[in-house]
mmCIF file of C-alpha atoms in Angstrom:
data_model
loop_
_atom_site.group_PDB
_atom_site.id
_atom_site.type_symbol
_atom_site.label_atom_id
_atom_site.label_comp_id
_atom_site.label_asym_id
_atom_site.label_seq_id
_atom_site.Cartn_x
_atom_site.Cartn_y
_atom_site.Cartn_z
ATOM 1 C CA MET A 30 187.868 31.596 102.444
ATOM 2 C CA ALA A 31 187.601 28.358 100.454
ATOM 3 C CA LEU A 32 190.028 25.520 101.166
ATOM 4 C CA PRO A 33 192.336 24.951 98.160
ATOM 5 C CA ILE A 34 192.416 21.290 97.114
ATOM 6 C CA MET A 35 193.684 19.023 94.357
ATOM 7 C CA ILE A 36 191.690 15.874 93.601
ATOM 8 C CA ASP A 37 193.476 12.681 92.546
ATOM 9 C CA CYS A 38 190.939 10.117 91.361
ATOM 10 C CA ASP A 39 190.028 7.200 89.110
ATOM 11 C CA PRO A 40 186.446 7.985 88.017
ATOM 12 C CA GLY A 41 184.123 5.546 88.332
ATOM 13 C CA HIS A 42 180.750 6.617 89.498
ATOM 14 C CA ASP A 43 181.955 7.219 93.063
ATOM 15 C CA ASP A 44 184.675 9.666 92.053
ATOM 16 C CA ALA A 45 182.390 11.351 89.507
ATOM 17 C CA ILE A 46 179.988 12.154 92.351
ATOM 18 C CA ALA A 47 182.915 13.316 94.503
ATOM 19 C CA LEU A 48 183.915 15.749 91.723
ATOM 20 C CA VAL A 49 180.353 17.092 91.502
ATOM 21 C CA LEU A 50 180.180 17.618 95.263
ATOM 22 C CA ALA A 51 183.623 19.225 95.518
ATOM 23 C CA LEU A 52 182.926 21.625 92.667
ATOM 24 C CA ALA A 53 179.504 22.526 94.073
ATOM 25 C CA SER A 54 180.891 23.342 97.511
ATOM 26 C CA PRO A 55 181.589 27.002 98.259
ATOM 27 C CA GLU A 56 183.974 25.756 100.962
ATOM 28 C CA LEU A 57 186.378 24.196 98.426
ATOM 29 C CA GLU A 58 188.504 25.606 95.619
ATOM 30 C CA VAL A 59 189.529 22.811 93.235
ATOM 31 C CA LYS A 60 192.928 23.833 91.842
ATOM 32 C CA ALA A 61 193.583 20.693 89.744
ATOM 33 C CA VAL A 62 192.308 17.183 89.067
ATOM 34 C CA THR A 63 194.599 14.251 88.336
ATOM 35 C CA ALA A 64 193.629 10.765 87.219
ATOM 36 C CA SER A 65 195.158 7.350 87.624
ATOM 37 C CA ALA A 66 194.354 3.819 86.602
ATOM 38 C CA GLY A 67 192.032 2.059 89.014
ATOM 39 C CA ASN A 68 188.336 1.576 88.364
ATOM 40 C CA GLN A 69 189.237 1.540 84.670
ATOM 41 C CA THR A 70 192.291 1.925 82.454
ATOM 42 C CA PRO A 71 194.283 5.178 82.646
ATOM 43 C CA GLU A 72 192.999 6.371 79.273
ATOM 44 C CA LYS A 73 189.399 5.904 80.395
ATOM 45 C CA THR A 74 189.785 7.476 83.839
ATOM 46 C CA LEU A 75 191.462 10.549 82.316
ATOM 47 C CA ARG A 76 188.700 10.778 79.711
ATOM 48 C CA ASN A 77 186.112 10.474 82.490
ATOM 49 C CA VAL A 78 187.632 13.401 84.397
ATOM 50 C CA LEU A 79 187.492 15.487 81.215
ATOM 51 C CA ARG A 80 183.894 14.394 80.529
ATOM 52 C CA MET A 81 182.784 15.293 84.059
ATOM 53 C CA LEU A 82 184.486 18.698 83.988
ATOM 54 C CA THR A 83 182.950 19.339 80.552
ATOM 55 C CA LEU A 84 179.511 18.439 81.946
ATOM 56 C CA LEU A 85 180.095 20.805 84.871
ATOM 57 C CA ASN A 86 181.394 23.558 82.542
ATOM 58 C CA ARG A 87 184.791 23.727 84.284
ATOM 59 C CA PRO A 88 187.437 23.713 81.536
ATOM 60 C CA ASP A 89 189.377 26.188 83.704
ATOM 61 C CA ILE A 90 190.536 23.410 86.035
ATOM 62 C CA PRO A 91 193.859 21.856 84.959
ATOM 63 C CA VAL A 92 193.731 18.081 84.423
ATOM 64 C CA ALA A 93 196.537 15.552 83.995
ATOM 65 C CA GLY A 94 196.807 11.800 83.730
ATOM 66 C CA GLY A 95 199.100 9.840 85.965
ATOM 67 C CA ALA A 96 199.856 6.295 86.971
ATOM 68 C CA TRP A 97 199.176 3.610 84.392
ATOM 69 C CA LYS A 98 199.133 0.805 86.950
ATOM 70 C CA PRO A 99 199.640 0.211 90.652
ATOM 71 C CA LEU A 100 203.212 0.162 91.926
ATOM 72 C CA MET A 101 203.004 -3.333 93.405
ATOM 73 C CA ARG A 102 200.861 -5.385 91.011
ATOM 74 C CA ASP A 103 199.195 -5.463 87.622
ATOM 75 C CA LEU A 104 196.120 -3.322 87.022
ATOM 76 C CA ILE A 105 192.777 -4.957 87.801
ATOM 77 C CA ILE A 106 189.828 -2.831 86.705
ATOM 78 C CA ALA A 107 186.260 -2.794 88.065
ATOM 79 C CA ASP A 108 184.358 -2.903 84.782
ATOM 80 C CA ASN A 109 181.875 -5.257 86.429
ATOM 81 C CA VAL A 110 180.843 -2.317 88.646
ATOM 82 C CA HIS A 111 181.495 0.854 86.630
ATOM 83 C CA GLY A 112 181.026 -0.553 83.131
ATOM 84 C CA GLU A 113 183.247 -0.590 80.076
ATOM 85 C CA SER A 114 183.753 3.186 80.046
ATOM 86 C CA GLY A 115 184.153 3.464 83.793
ATOM 87 C CA LEU A 116 181.062 5.696 83.821
ATOM 88 C CA ASP A 117 178.465 3.551 82.076
ATOM 89 C CA GLY A 118 174.840 4.577 82.521
ATOM 90 C CA PRO A 119 174.520 8.354 82.352
ATOM 91 C CA SER A 120 174.813 10.183 79.061
ATOM 92 C CA LEU A 121 177.900 12.376 79.320
ATOM 93 C CA PRO A 122 179.347 14.862 76.831
ATOM 94 C CA GLU A 123 182.557 14.250 74.988
ATOM 95 C CA PRO A 124 185.497 16.173 76.465
ATOM 96 C CA ALA A 125 185.502 19.795 75.294
ATOM 97 C CA PHE A 126 189.116 20.400 76.307
ATOM 98 C CA ALA A 127 192.394 18.534 76.571
ATOM 99 C CA PRO A 128 194.504 17.628 79.580
ATOM 100 C CA GLN A 129 197.663 19.534 80.431
ATOM 101 C CA ASN A 130 200.828 18.477 78.641
ATOM 102 C CA CYS A 131 202.368 17.022 81.804
ATOM 103 C CA THR A 132 201.988 14.100 84.182
ATOM 104 C CA ALA A 133 199.795 14.090 87.275
ATOM 105 C CA VAL A 134 202.861 14.338 89.516
ATOM 106 C CA GLU A 135 204.202 17.292 87.507
ATOM 107 C CA LEU A 136 200.829 19.048 87.767
ATOM 108 C CA MET A 137 200.696 18.396 91.529
ATOM 109 C CA ALA A 138 204.186 19.861 91.953
ATOM 110 C CA SER A 139 203.310 22.890 89.825
ATOM 111 C CA VAL A 140 200.132 23.650 91.789
ATOM 112 C CA LEU A 141 201.979 23.348 95.111
ATOM 113 C CA ARG A 142 204.890 25.484 93.891
ATOM 114 C CA GLU A 143 202.612 28.242 92.597
ATOM 115 C CA SER A 144 200.218 28.317 95.555
ATOM 116 C CA GLN A 145 200.599 31.020 98.177
ATOM 117 C CA GLU A 146 198.940 28.756 100.754
ATOM 118 C CA PRO A 147 198.901 25.029 101.549
ATOM 119 C CA VAL A 148 196.867 22.894 99.148
ATOM 120 C CA THR A 149 195.165 19.768 100.463
ATOM 121 C CA LEU A 150 195.492 16.689 98.272
ATOM 122 C CA VAL A 151 192.255 14.687 98.261
ATOM 123 C CA ALA A 152 192.908 11.202 96.875
ATOM 124 C CA THR A 153 189.690 9.288 96.262
ATOM 125 C CA GLY A 154 191.162 6.324 94.431
ATOM 126 C CA PRO A 155 194.466 4.488 94.255
ATOM 127 C CA GLN A 156 197.364 6.169 96.022
ATOM 128 C CA THR A 157 199.820 5.521 93.178
ATOM 129 C CA ASN A 158 200.166 9.141 92.031
ATOM 130 C CA VAL A 159 200.565 10.186 95.673
ATOM 131 C CA GLY A 160 203.272 7.550 96.196
ATOM 132 C CA VAL A 161 205.166 8.632 93.096
ATOM 133 C CA ALA A 162 204.852 12.297 94.127
ATOM 134 C CA ALA A 163 206.207 11.495 97.592
ATOM 135 C CA ARG A 164 209.369 10.092 96.009
ATOM 136 C CA GLN A 165 210.078 13.249 94.013
ATOM 137 C CA PRO A 166 212.744 15.692 95.182
ATOM 138 C CA SER A 167 210.575 18.525 93.807
ATOM 139 C CA GLY A 168 208.518 18.701 96.968
ATOM 140 C CA ALA A 169 205.358 17.525 95.204
ATOM 141 C CA ALA A 170 204.387 15.858 98.471
ATOM 142 C CA ARG A 171 205.611 17.330 101.722
ATOM 143 C CA GLU A 172 204.714 16.604 105.314
ATOM 144 C CA ASP A 173 203.439 20.153 105.845
ATOM 145 C CA ARG A 174 200.874 19.717 103.057
ATOM 146 C CA PRO A 175 197.671 17.917 104.150
ATOM 147 C CA HIS A 176 196.702 14.696 102.379
ATOM 148 C CA ARG A 177 193.286 13.072 102.686
ATOM 149 C CA ASP A 178 192.574 9.689 101.201
ATOM 150 C CA HIS A 179 189.646 7.408 100.572
ATOM 151 C CA GLY A 180 190.054 3.908 99.261
ATOM 152 C CA GLY A 181 193.795 3.431 99.627
ATOM 153 C CA ARG A 182 195.684 0.873 101.635
ATOM 154 C CA HIS A 183 199.258 -0.254 102.093
ATOM 155 C CA GLY A 184 199.905 -3.449 100.178
ATOM 156 C CA ALA A 185 198.152 -4.981 97.210
ATOM 157 C CA GLY A 186 195.210 -2.558 97.309
ATOM 158 C CA GLN A 187 191.579 -3.163 96.486
ATOM 159 C CA LEU A 188 191.465 -5.834 93.836
ATOM 160 C CA ALA A 189 187.743 -5.962 93.201
ATOM 161 C CA ALA A 190 184.553 -4.258 94.204
ATOM 162 C CA GLY A 191 183.359 -5.848 97.395
ATOM 163 C CA GLY A 192 186.775 -5.494 99.003
ATOM 164 C CA GLY A 193 188.367 -8.766 97.936
ATOM 165 C CA VAL A 194 192.140 -8.624 98.145
#
């Protein structure tokens, strides 16, 4: 049986590849994808999720945008690495579907509430949506629900590609 996951990301090239790999894996069932500001602005990262899911012909996966900036500082984007769009380089289709009419945290809570089994949250970018979800009384983030992260840290976070803080 495939492991149910939600992906919280800020695509960039790295997270775009992570989406491709997760969706190609028969061992994973992607139940939702949420986006936050990070490698680019929140509008661009949300658009990039929609573009990638359009490319992969997966309009069935619910998508929502989340955090507009980190909790502890102003947003610093990595356009020097990922380009102006956040996914410069490859030719990608325009989004063929719209995001859900809710926030990332609301979508996370909904997926967890409706799931008959634990859903693992895979956060490949900033942990802002995860932090906001953890503060919610709705149970959007609970200790009995696994959480895997890549790229997060406690404090100011990654300020630039190359790891400068």
